[in-house]
Short mmCIF file of C-alpha atoms and ligand atoms in Angstrom, two decimals:
data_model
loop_
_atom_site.label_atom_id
_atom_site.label_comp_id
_atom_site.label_asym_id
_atom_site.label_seq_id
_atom_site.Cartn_x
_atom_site.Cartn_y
_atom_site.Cartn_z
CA UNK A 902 84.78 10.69 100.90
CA UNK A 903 88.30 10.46 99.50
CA UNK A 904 90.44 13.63 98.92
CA UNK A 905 89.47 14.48 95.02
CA UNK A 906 85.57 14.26 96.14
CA UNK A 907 86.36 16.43 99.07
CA UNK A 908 87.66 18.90 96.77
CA UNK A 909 85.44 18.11 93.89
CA UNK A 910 82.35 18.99 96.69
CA UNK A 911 84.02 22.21 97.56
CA UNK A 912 84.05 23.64 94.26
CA UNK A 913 80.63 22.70 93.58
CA UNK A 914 80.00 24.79 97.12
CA UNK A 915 81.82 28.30 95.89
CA UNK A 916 79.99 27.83 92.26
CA UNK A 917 76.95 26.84 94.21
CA UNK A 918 77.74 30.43 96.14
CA UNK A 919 77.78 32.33 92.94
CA UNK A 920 74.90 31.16 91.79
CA UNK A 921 72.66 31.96 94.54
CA UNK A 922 74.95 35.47 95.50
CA UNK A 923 76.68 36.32 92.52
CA UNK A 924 80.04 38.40 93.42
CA UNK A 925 80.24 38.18 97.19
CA UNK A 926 82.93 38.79 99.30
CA UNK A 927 86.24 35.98 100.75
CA UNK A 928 87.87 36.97 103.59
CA UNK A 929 91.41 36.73 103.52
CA UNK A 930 93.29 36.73 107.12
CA UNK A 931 96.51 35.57 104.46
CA UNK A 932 96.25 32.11 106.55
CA UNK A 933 97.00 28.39 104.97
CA UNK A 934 93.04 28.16 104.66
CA UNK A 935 92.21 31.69 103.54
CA UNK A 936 94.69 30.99 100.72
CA UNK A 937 93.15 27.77 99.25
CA UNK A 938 89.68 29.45 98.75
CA UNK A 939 91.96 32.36 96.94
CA UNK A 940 93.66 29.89 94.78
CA UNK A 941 90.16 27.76 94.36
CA UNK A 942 88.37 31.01 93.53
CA UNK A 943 91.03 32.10 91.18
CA UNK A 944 91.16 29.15 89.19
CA UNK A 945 86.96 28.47 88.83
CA UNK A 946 87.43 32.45 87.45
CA UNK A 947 84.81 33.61 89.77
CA UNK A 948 84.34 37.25 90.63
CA UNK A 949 84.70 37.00 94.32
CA UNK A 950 85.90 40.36 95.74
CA UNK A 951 88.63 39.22 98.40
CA UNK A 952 89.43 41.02 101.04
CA UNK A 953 92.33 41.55 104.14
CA UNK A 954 91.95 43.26 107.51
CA UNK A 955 95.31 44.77 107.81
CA UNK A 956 95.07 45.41 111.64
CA UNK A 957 98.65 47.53 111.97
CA UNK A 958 100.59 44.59 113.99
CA UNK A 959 100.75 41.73 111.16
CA UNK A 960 104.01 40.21 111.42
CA UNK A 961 106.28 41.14 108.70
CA UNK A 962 106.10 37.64 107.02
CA UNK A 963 102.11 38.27 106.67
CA UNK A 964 102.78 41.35 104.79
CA UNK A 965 105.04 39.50 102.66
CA UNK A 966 102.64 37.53 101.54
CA UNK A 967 100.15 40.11 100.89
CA UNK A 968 102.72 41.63 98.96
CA UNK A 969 102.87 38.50 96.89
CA UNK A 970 99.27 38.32 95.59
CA UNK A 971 98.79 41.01 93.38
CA UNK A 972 101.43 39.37 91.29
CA UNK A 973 99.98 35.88 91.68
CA UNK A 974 96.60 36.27 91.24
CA UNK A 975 96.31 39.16 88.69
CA UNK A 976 92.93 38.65 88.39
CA UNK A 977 91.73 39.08 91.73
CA UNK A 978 90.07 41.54 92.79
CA UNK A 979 91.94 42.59 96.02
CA UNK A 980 90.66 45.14 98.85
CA UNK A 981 92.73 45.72 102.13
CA UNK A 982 90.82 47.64 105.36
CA UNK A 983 92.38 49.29 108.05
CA UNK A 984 91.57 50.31 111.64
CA UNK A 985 89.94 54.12 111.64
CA UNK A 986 92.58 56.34 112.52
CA UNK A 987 91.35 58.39 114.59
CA UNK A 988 89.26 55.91 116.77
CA UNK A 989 92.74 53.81 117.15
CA UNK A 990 94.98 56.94 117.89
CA UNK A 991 92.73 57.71 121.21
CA UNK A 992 92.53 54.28 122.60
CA UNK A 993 96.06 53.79 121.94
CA UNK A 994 96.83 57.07 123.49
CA UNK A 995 94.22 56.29 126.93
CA UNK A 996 95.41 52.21 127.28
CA UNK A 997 98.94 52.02 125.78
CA UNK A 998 100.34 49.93 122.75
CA UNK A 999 100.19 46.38 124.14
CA UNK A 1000 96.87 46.85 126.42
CA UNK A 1001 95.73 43.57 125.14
CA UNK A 1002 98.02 41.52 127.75
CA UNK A 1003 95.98 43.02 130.54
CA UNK A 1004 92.56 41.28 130.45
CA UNK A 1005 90.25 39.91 128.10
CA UNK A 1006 87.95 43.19 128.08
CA UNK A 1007 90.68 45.23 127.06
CA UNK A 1008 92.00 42.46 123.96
CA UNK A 1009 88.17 42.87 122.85
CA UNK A 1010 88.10 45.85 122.75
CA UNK A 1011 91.73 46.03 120.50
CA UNK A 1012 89.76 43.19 118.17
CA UNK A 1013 87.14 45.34 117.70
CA UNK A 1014 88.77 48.49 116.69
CA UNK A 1015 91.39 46.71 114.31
CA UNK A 1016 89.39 44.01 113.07
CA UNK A 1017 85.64 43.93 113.96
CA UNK A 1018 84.64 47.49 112.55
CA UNK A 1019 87.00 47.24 109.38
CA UNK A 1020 84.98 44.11 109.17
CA UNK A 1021 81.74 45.61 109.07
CA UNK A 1022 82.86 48.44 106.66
CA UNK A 1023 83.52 45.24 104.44
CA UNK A 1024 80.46 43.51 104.55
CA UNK A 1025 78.59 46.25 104.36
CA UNK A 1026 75.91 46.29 101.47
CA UNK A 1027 77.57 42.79 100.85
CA UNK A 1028 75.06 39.65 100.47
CA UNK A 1029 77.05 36.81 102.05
CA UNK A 1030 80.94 36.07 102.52
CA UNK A 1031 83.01 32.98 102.88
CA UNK A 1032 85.61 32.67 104.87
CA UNK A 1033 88.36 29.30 105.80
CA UNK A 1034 87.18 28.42 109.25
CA UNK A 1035 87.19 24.68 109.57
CA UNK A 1036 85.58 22.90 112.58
CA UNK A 1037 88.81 21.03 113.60
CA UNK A 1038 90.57 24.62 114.68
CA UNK A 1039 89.46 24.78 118.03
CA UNK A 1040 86.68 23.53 120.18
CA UNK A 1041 85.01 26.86 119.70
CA UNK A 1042 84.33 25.84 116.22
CA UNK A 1043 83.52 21.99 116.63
CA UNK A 1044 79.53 22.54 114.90
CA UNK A 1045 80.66 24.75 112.69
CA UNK A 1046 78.04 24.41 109.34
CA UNK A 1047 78.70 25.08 105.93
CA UNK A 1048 76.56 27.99 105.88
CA UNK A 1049 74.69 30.09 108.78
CA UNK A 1050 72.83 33.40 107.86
CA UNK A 1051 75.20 35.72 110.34
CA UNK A 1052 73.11 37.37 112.51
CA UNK A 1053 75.62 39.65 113.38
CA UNK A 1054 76.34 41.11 110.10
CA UNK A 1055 72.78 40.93 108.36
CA UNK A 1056 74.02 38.72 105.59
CA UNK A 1057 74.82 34.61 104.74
CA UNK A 1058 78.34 33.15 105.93
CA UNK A 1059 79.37 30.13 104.15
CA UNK A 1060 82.51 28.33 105.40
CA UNK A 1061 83.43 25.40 102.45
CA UNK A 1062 86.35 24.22 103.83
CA UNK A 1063 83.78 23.23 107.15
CA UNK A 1064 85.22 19.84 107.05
CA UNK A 1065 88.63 19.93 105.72
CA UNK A 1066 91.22 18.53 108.13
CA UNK A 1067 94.57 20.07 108.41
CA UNK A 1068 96.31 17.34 105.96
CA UNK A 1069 93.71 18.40 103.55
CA UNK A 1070 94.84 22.03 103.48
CA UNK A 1071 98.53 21.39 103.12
CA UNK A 1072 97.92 18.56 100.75
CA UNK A 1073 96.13 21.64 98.31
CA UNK A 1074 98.78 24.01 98.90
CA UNK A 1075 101.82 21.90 97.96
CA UNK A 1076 99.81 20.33 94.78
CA UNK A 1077 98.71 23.63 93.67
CA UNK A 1078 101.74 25.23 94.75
CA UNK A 1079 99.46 28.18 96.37
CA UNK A 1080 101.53 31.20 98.21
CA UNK A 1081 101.56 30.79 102.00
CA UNK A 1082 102.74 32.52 104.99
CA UNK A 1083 106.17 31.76 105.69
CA UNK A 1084 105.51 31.08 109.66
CA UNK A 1085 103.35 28.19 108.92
CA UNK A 1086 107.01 26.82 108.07
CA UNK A 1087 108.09 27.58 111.72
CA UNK A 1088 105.00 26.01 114.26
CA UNK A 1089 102.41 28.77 113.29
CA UNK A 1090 99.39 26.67 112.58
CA UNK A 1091 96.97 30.16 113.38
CA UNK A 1092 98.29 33.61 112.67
CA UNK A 1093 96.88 36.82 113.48
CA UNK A 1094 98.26 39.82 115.00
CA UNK A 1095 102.11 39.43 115.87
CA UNK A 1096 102.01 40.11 119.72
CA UNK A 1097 99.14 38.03 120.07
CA UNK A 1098 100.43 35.09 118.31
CA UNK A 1099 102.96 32.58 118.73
CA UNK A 1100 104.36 28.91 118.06
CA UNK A 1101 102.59 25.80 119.17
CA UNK A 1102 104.01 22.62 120.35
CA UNK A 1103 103.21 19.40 118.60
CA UNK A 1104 100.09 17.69 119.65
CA UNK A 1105 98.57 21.21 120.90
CA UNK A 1106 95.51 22.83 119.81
CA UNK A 1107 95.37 24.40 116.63
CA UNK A 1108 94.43 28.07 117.65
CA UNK A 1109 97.19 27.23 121.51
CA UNK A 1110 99.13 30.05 119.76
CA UNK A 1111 96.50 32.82 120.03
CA UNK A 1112 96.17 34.80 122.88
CA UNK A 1113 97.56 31.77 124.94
CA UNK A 1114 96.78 34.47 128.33
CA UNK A 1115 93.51 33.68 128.04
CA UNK A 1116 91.00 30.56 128.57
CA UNK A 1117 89.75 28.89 124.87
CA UNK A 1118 85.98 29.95 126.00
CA UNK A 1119 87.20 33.64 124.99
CA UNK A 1120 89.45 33.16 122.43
CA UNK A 1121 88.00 34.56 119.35
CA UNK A 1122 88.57 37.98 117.75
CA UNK A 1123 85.20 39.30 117.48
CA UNK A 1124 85.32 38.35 113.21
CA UNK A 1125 83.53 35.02 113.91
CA UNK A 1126 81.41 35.51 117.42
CA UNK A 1127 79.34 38.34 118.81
CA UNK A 1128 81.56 40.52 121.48
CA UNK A 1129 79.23 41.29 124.56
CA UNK A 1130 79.84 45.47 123.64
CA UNK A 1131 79.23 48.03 126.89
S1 LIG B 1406 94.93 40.16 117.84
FE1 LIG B 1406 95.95 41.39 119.46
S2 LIG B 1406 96.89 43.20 118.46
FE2 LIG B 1406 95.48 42.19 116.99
S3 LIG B 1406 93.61 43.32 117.19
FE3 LIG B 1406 93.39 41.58 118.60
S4 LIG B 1406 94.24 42.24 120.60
FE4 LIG B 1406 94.82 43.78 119.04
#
């Protein structure tokens, strides 16, 4: 499959979506990927609501670029969720600010008050969402399909860009001349939080940067895996 049929076969994929779903939901980390589905979905003119997780420790140049799309994609229907207040104020209070660097159970449990429940709260009553995971991230996502129903949140997860390479990505961005974080420019293959985030060197793993403490069997957030809870 060359690159226009590869693209060509994604398109058909989100219109494919909208058929079956209608108006479902994108989710938006602000990544390279994240932003070609935007920019696809915002050219084909469908009504996907897209959405951000704004967890409290983005780095700046994240918020930047949310800043940015309003203004480039008028048309987009934009929603950003937070962490509940209160929940967040009394775990910050009883662990501390950066608890995260002290073991896995205590990162989980950060993921899953600044990211996993304002995830829920935007799936919820939702019948599927897409996201930009691709299977050449990280080993944890090496069978990644298309599309999965997602046990975890009671509704379909389709992930189109499933067998995009990282070429392929960059290749759309520059031809389309999509908005993108400006610490992809600086080693950041993977952003998330700031604190848990950092460069990578060449020729390591896509998703080395996040939470580099801990052993790639654990590293996901909790948005893409179920958490053991308890
Ligand atoms: S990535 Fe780090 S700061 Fe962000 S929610 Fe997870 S543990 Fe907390």
């Amino acid at each position: 499959m060359n690159d226009e049929q590869r693209l060509e076969a994604t398109r058909d994929r989100l219109q494919d979506i909208h058929a079956r779903y209608g108006a479902v939901v994108l989710a938006n980390s602000l990544g390279a990927e994240d932003m070609v589905l935007t920019d696809l979905t915002a050219r084909l003119g469908l009504p996907f609501g897209v959405f951000c997780l704004d967890t409290g420790r983005l780095p700046s140049e994240t918020y930047d670029l949310l800043d940015r799309l309003p203004e480039h994609y008028p048309a987009l229907t934009l929603s950003v969720y937070y962490p509940d207040a209160e929940a967040l104020a009394a775990w910050v209070g009883q662990h501390g600010v950066n608890a995260f660097y002290r073991g896995v159970e205590l990162r989980q449990a950060c993921c899953h008050l600044r990211k996993v429940e304002p995830l829920a709260r935007a799936l919820a009553g939702q019948q599927a969402w897409i996201t930009g995971m691709r299977r050449e991230q990280s080993s944890t996502r090496s069978e990644l399909p298309f599309e999965a129903f997602d046990d975890d949140h009671g509704l379909m997860k389709f992930n189109p860009l499933a067998d995009w390479q990282e070429a392929d990505v960059w290749r759309y961005i520059r031809e389309h001349q999509v908005p993108y974080n400006a610490l992809h420019d600086k080693h950041y293959p993977s952003i998330g939080c700031a604190p848990c985030t950092r460069a990578i060197a060449v020729g390591e793993d896509l998703r080395a940067g996040r939470w580099w403490w801990e052993n790639p069997e654990t590293k996901e957030c909790g948005l893409h895996v179920r958490i053991p809870q308890g």
